[in-house]
CSV table of C-alpha atoms in Angstrom, one decimal:
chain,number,residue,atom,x,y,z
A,1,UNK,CA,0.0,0.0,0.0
A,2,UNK,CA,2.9,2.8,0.9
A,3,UNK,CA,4.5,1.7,-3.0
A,4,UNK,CA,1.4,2.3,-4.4
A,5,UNK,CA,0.5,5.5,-2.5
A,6,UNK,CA,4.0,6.8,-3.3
A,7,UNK,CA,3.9,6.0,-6.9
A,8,UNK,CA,1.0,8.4,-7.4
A,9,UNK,CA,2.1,11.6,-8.8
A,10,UNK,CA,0.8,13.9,-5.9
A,11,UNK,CA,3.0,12.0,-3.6
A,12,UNK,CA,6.4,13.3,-5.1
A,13,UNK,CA,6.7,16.4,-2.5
A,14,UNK,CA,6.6,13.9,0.0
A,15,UNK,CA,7.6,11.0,-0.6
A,16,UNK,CA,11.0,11.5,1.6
A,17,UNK,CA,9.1,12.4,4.5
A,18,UNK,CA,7.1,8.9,3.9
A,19,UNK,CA,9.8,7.0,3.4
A,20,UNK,CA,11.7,7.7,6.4
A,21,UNK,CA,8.6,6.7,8.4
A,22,UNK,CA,7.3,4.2,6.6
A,23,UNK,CA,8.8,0.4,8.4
A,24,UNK,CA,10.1,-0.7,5.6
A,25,UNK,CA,12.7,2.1,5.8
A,26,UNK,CA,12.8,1.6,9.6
A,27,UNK,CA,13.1,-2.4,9.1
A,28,UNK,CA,16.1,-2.3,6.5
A,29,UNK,CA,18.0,1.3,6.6
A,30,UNK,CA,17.6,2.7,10.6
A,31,UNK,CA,19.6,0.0,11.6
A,32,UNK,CA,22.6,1.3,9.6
A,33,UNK,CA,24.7,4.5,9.6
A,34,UNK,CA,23.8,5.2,6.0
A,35,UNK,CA,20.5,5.9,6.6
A,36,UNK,CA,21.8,9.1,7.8
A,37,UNK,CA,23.9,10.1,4.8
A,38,UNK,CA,20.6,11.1,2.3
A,39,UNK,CA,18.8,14.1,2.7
A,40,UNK,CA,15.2,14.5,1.8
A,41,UNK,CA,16.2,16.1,-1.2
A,42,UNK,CA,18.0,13.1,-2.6
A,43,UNK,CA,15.5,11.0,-1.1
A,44,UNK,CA,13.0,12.9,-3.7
A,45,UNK,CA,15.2,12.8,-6.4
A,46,UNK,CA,15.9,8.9,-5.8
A,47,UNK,CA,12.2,8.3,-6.0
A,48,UNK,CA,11.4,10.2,-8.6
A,49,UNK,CA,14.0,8.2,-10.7
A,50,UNK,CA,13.1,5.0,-9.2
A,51,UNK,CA,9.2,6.1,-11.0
A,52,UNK,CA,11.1,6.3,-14.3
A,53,UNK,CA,12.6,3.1,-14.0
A,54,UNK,CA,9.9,0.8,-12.7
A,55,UNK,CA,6.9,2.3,-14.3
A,56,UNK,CA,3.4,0.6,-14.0
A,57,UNK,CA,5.6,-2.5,-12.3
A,58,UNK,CA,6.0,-0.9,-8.9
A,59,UNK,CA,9.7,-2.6,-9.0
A,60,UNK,CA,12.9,-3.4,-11.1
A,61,UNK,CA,13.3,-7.0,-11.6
A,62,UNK,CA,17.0,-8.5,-12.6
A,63,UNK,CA,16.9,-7.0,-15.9
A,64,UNK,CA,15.9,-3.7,-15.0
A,65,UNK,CA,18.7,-3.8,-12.0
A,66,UNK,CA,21.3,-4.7,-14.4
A,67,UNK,CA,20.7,-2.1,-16.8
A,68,UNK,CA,22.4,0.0,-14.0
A,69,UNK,CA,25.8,-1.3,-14.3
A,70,UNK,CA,25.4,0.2,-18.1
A,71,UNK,CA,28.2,2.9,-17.7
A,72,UNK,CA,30.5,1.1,-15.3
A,73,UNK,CA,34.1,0.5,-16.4
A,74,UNK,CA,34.4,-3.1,-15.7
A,75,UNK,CA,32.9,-6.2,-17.3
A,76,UNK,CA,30.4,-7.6,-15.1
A,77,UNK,CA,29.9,-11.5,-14.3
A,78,UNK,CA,26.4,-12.0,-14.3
A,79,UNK,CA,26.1,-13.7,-11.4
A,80,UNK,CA,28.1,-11.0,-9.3
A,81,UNK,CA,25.2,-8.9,-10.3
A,82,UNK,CA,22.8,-11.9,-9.4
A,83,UNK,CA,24.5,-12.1,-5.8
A,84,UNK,CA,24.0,-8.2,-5.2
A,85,UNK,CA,20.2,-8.0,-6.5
A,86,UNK,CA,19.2,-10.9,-4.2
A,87,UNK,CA,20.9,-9.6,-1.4
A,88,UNK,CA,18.9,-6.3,-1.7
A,89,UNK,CA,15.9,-7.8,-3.6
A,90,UNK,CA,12.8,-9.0,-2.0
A,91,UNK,CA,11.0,-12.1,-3.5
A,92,UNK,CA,13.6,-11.5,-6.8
A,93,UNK,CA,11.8,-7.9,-6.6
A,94,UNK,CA,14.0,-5.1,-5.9
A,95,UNK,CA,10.9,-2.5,-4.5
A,96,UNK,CA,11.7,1.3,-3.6
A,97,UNK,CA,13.0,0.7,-0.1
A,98,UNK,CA,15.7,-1.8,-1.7
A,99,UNK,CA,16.3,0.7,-4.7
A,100,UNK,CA,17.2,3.7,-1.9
A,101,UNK,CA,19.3,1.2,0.2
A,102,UNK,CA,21.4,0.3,-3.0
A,103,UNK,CA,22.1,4.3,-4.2
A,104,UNK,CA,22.9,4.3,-0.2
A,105,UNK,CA,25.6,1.4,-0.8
A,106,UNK,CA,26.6,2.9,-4.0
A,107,UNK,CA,27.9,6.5,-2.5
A,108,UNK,CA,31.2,6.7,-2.3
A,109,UNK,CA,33.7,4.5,0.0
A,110,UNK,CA,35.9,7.0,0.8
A,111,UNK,CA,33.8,7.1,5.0
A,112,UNK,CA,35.6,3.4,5.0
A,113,UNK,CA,34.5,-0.6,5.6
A,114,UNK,CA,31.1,-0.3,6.7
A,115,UNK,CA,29.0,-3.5,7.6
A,116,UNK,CA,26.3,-2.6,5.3
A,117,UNK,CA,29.0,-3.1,2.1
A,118,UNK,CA,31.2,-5.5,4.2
A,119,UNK,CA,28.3,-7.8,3.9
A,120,UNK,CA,27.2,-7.7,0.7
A,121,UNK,CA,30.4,-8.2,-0.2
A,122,UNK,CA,31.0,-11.1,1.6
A,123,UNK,CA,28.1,-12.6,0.5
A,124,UNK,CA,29.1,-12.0,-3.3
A,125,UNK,CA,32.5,-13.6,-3.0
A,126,UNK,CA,30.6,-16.6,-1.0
A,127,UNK,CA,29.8,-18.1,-3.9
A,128,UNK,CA,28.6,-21.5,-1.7
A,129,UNK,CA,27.0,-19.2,0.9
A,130,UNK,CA,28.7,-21.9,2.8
A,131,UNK,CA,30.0,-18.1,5.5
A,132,UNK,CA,33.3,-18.7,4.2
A,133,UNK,CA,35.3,-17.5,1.3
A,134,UNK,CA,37.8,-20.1,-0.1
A,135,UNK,CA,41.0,-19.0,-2.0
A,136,UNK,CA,39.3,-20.1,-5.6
A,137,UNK,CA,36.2,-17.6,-4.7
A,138,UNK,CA,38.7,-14.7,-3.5
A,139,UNK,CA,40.6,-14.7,-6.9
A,140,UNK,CA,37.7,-15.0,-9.0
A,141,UNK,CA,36.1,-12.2,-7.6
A,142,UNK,CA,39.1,-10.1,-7.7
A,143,UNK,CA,40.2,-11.3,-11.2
A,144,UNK,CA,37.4,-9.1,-12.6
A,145,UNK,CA,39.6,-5.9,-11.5
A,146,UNK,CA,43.0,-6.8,-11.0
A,147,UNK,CA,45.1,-8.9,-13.3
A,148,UNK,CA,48.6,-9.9,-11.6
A,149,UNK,CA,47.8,-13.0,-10.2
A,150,UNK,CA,50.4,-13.4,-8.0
A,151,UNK,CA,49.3,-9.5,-6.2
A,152,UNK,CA,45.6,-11.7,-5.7
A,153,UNK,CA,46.9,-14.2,-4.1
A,154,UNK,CA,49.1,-11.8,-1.9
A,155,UNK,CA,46.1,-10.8,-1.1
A,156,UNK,CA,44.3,-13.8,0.0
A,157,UNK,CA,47.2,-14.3,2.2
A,158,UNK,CA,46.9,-11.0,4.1
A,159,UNK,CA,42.9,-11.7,4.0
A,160,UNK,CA,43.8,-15.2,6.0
A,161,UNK,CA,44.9,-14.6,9.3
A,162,UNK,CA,44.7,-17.8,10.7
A,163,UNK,CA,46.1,-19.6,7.6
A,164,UNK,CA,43.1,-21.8,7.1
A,165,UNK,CA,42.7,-21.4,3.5
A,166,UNK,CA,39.5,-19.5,4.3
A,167,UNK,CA,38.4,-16.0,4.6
A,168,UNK,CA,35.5,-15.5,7.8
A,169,UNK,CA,33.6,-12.6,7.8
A,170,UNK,CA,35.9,-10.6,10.7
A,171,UNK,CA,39.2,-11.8,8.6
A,172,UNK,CA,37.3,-10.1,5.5
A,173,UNK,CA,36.7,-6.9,7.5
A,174,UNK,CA,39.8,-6.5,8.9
A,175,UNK,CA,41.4,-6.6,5.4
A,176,UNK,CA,38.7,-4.2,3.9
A,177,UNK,CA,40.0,-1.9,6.6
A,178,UNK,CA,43.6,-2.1,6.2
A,179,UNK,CA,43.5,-2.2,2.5
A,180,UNK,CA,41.4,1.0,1.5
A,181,UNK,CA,42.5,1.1,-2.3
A,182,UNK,CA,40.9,-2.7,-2.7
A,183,UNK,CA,37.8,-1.7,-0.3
A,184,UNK,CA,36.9,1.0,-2.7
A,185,UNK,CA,38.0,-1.1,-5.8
A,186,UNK,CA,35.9,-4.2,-4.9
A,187,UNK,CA,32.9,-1.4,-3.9
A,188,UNK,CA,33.1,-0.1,-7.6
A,189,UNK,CA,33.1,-3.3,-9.3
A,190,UNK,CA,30.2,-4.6,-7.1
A,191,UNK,CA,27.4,-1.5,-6.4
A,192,UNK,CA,26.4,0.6,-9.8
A,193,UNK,CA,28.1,4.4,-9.3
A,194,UNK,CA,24.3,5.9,-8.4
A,195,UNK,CA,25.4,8.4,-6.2
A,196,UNK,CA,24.8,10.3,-9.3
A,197,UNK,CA,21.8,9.4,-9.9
A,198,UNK,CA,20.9,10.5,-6.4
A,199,UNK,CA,22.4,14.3,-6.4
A,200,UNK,CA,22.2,14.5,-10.2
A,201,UNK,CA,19.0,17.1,-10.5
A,202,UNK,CA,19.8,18.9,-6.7
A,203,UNK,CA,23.0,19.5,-8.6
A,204,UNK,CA,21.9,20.5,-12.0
A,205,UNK,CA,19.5,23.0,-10.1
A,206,UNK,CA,22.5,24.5,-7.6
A,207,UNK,CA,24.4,24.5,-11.2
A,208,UNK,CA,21.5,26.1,-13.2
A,209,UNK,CA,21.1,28.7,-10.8
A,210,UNK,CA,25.0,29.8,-10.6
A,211,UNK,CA,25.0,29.6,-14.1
A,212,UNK,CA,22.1,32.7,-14.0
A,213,UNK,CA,24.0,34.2,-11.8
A,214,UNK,CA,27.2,34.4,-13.6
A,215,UNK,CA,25.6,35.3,-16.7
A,216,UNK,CA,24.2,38.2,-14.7
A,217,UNK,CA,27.2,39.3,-13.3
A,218,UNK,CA,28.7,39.0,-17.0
A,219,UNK,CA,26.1,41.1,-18.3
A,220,UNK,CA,27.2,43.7,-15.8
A,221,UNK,CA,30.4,43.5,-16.3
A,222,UNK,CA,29.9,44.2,-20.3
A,223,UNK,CA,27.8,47.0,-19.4
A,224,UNK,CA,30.4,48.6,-17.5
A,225,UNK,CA,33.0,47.9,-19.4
A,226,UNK,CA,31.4,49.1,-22.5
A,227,UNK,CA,30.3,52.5,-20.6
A,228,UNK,CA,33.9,53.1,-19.4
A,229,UNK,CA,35.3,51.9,-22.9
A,230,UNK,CA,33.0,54.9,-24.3
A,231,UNK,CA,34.1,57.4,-21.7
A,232,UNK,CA,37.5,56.4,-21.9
A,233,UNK,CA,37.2,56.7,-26.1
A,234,UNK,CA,36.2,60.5,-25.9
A,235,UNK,CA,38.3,61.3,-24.0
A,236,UNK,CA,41.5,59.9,-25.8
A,237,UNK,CA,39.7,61.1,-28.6
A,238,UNK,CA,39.8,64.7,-26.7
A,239,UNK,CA,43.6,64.4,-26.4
A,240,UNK,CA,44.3,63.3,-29.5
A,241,UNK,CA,43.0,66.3,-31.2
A,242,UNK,CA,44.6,68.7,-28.8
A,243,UNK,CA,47.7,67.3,-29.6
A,244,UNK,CA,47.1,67.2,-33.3
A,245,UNK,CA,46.2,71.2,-33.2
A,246,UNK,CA,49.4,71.5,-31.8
A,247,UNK,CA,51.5,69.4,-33.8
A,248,UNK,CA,49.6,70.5,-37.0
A,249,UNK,CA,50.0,74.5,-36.2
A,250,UNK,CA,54.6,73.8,-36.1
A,251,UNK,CA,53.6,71.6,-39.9
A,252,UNK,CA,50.8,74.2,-41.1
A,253,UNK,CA,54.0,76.7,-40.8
A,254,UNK,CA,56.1,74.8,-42.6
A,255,UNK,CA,53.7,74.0,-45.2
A,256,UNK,CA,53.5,78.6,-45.5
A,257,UNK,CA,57.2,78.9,-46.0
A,258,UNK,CA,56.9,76.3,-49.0
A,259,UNK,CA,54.1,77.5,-50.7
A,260,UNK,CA,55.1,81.3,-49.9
A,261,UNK,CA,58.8,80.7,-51.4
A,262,UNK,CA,57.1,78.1,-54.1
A,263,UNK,CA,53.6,80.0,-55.6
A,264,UNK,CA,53.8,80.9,-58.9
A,265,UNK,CA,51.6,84.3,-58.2
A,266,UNK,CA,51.0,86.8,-55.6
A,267,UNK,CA,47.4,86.2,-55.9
A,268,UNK,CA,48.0,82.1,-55.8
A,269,UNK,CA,50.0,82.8,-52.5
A,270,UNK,CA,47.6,84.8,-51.1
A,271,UNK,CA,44.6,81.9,-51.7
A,272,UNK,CA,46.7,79.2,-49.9
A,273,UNK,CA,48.0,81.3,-47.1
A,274,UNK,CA,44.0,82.1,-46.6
A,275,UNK,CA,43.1,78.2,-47.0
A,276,UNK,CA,46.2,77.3,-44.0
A,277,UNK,CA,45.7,80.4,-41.8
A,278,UNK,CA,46.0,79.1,-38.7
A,279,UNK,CA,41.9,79.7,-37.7
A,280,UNK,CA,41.0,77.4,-40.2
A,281,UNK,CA,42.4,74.8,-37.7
A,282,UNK,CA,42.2,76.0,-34.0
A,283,UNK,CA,38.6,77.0,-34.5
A,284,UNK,CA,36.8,73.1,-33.9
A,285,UNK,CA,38.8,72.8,-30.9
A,286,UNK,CA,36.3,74.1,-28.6
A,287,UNK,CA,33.9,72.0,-30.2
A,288,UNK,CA,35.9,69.0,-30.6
A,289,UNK,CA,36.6,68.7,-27.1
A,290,UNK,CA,32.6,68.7,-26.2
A,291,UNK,CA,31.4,66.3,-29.6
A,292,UNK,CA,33.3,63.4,-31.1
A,293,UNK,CA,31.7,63.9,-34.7
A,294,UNK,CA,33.2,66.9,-34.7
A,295,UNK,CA,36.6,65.9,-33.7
A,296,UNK,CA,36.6,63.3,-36.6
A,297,UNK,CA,35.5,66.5,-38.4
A,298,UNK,CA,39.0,67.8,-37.2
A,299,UNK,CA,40.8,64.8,-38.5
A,300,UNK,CA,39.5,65.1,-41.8
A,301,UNK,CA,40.8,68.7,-41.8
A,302,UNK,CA,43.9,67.9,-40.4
A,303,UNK,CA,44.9,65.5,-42.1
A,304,UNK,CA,44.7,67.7,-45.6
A,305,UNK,CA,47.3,69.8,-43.7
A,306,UNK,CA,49.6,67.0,-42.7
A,307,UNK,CA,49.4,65.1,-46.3
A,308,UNK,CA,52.6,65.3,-48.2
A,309,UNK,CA,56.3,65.7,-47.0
A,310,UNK,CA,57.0,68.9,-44.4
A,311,UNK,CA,59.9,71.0,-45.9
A,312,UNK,CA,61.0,73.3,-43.5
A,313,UNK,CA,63.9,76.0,-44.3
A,314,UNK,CA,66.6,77.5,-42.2
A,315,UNK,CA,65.6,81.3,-41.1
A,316,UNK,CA,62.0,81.3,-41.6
A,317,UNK,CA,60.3,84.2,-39.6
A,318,UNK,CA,56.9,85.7,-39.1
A,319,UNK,CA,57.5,87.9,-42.0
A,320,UNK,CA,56.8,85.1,-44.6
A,321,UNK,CA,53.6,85.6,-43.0
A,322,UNK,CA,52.9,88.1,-44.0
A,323,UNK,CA,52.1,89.5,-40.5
């Protein structure tokens, strides 16, 4: 009856806060640490994906649970998998309670040895499920991840302490504890990487929502940049032309001495003196110091002063001038 109420679409929001008091939970997770490392939100988010999986079945049977190993990096044995879903399956069903136990077991085994993995472990190396594990079932299970035989059977050495060619349960936990690296090796190869699947959408929301916010604070940024990149245009803009009025009044006198030595006429001298008099120029400085349009206005004028080579001559006065 709770699988069926929590399986109705209404019951999403609170389907955490019915797990955790539903006996099923109580029954299979309260005895164990883990059921303290899920928060309601992942509880939600395992449900909901635990919906997607089963659909109208209510539960993932052996096929469904070994579609999960689908993006693990090792080759599975089939009856590894077999061993893990009936340890967590009920009647060959695995049902929601099983399926949030199992992303429990599948976080990562970097808290250490815990008797919740220890055991499923143990009971997929006991091939017999005679409550030992012999030497042959030791390397087999550790054949599927490590490949130097003689570093398994190192290994089965260590796990045997009393040197009775088999592995009990406390021997098994003692060298899950001392060996980390093969703990979390064994932990990969045995319990699908769901972890993922459990902070997957709490994630992609944190991550959607920093994502606004940098985009935000990039928009802001290009604002700013692009106001200060205008203010800081006119007014390089401003300096440029003061500078050009000055540099252009020292060429615009010696562009008089060449045309006043080089006209052919008095009255020819007389039109280019008037074309370069000197308030032909200085007069759009004023303006181009208040309107960029017309300091590119300026340009354009200076630059018909400054086209051309500058010839200047030794002893030119004010008198070339003409006053």
């Amino acid at each position: 009856q709770f699988i069926c109420c929590c399986l109705q679409p209404k019951a999403a929001a609170s389907a955490a806060e019915q797990l955790r008091s539903c006996s099923i939970w109580q029954s299979q997770l309260c005895e164990s640490h883990l059921a303290q490392c899920v928060t309601d939100e992942q509880l939600d988010e395992v449900y909901r994906d635990f919906r997607a999986r089963a659909g109208k079945k209510n539960y993932l049977d052996f096929e469904d649970f070994r579609a999960l190993y689908s993006g693990s990096r090792f080759e599975h044995d089939v009856s590894d998998q077999l061993a893990v879903f009936r340890a967590l399956a009920d009647s060959e069903r695995l049902t929601l309670a099983g399926y949030v136990r199992l992303c429990q077991l599948s976080q990562s085994a970097g808290s250490g040895p815990d008797p919740e993995r220890l055991r499923v472990l143990f009971s997929v190396m006991d091939e017999d499920q005679s409550g030992t594990i012999s030497e042959d079932e030791f390397c087999r299970f550790l054949a599927n991840f490590v490949d130097d035989e003689t570093t398994m059977q190192n290994f089965f050495a260590r796990a045997d302490e009393d040197k009775s060619k088999l592995i009990y349960f406390h021997e098994f936990a003692n060298f899950c504890r001392k060996h980390r690296r093969a703990f979390r090796l064994m932990c990969a190869y045995v319990f699908p990487q769901l972890v993922e699947l459990m902070l997957h959408l709490v994630m992609l929301r944190v991550q959607l929502l920093l994502l606004l916010l940098l985009l935000l604070l990039l928009c802001l940024r290009f604002q700013l940049c692009v106001s200060l990149g205008l203010r800081r245009s006119d007014a390089e803009l401003r300096m440029l032309a003061l500078r050009q009025l000055q540099l252009a009044g020292g060429r615009a006198q010696a562009w008089r001495v060449r045309l006043h030595r080089e006209a052919a006429s008095e009255a020819e001298r007389s039109l280019l003196c008037r074309r370069l008099h000197p308030g032909h120029v200085t007069r759009f400085a004023p303006e181009a110091a208040r309107s960029p349009p017309v300091a590119a206005i300026l340009q354009d004028e200076l630059r018909l002063l400054v086209d051309g080579p500058v010839v200047t001559f030794a002893g030119a006065t004010d008198s070339c001038w003409g006053g």
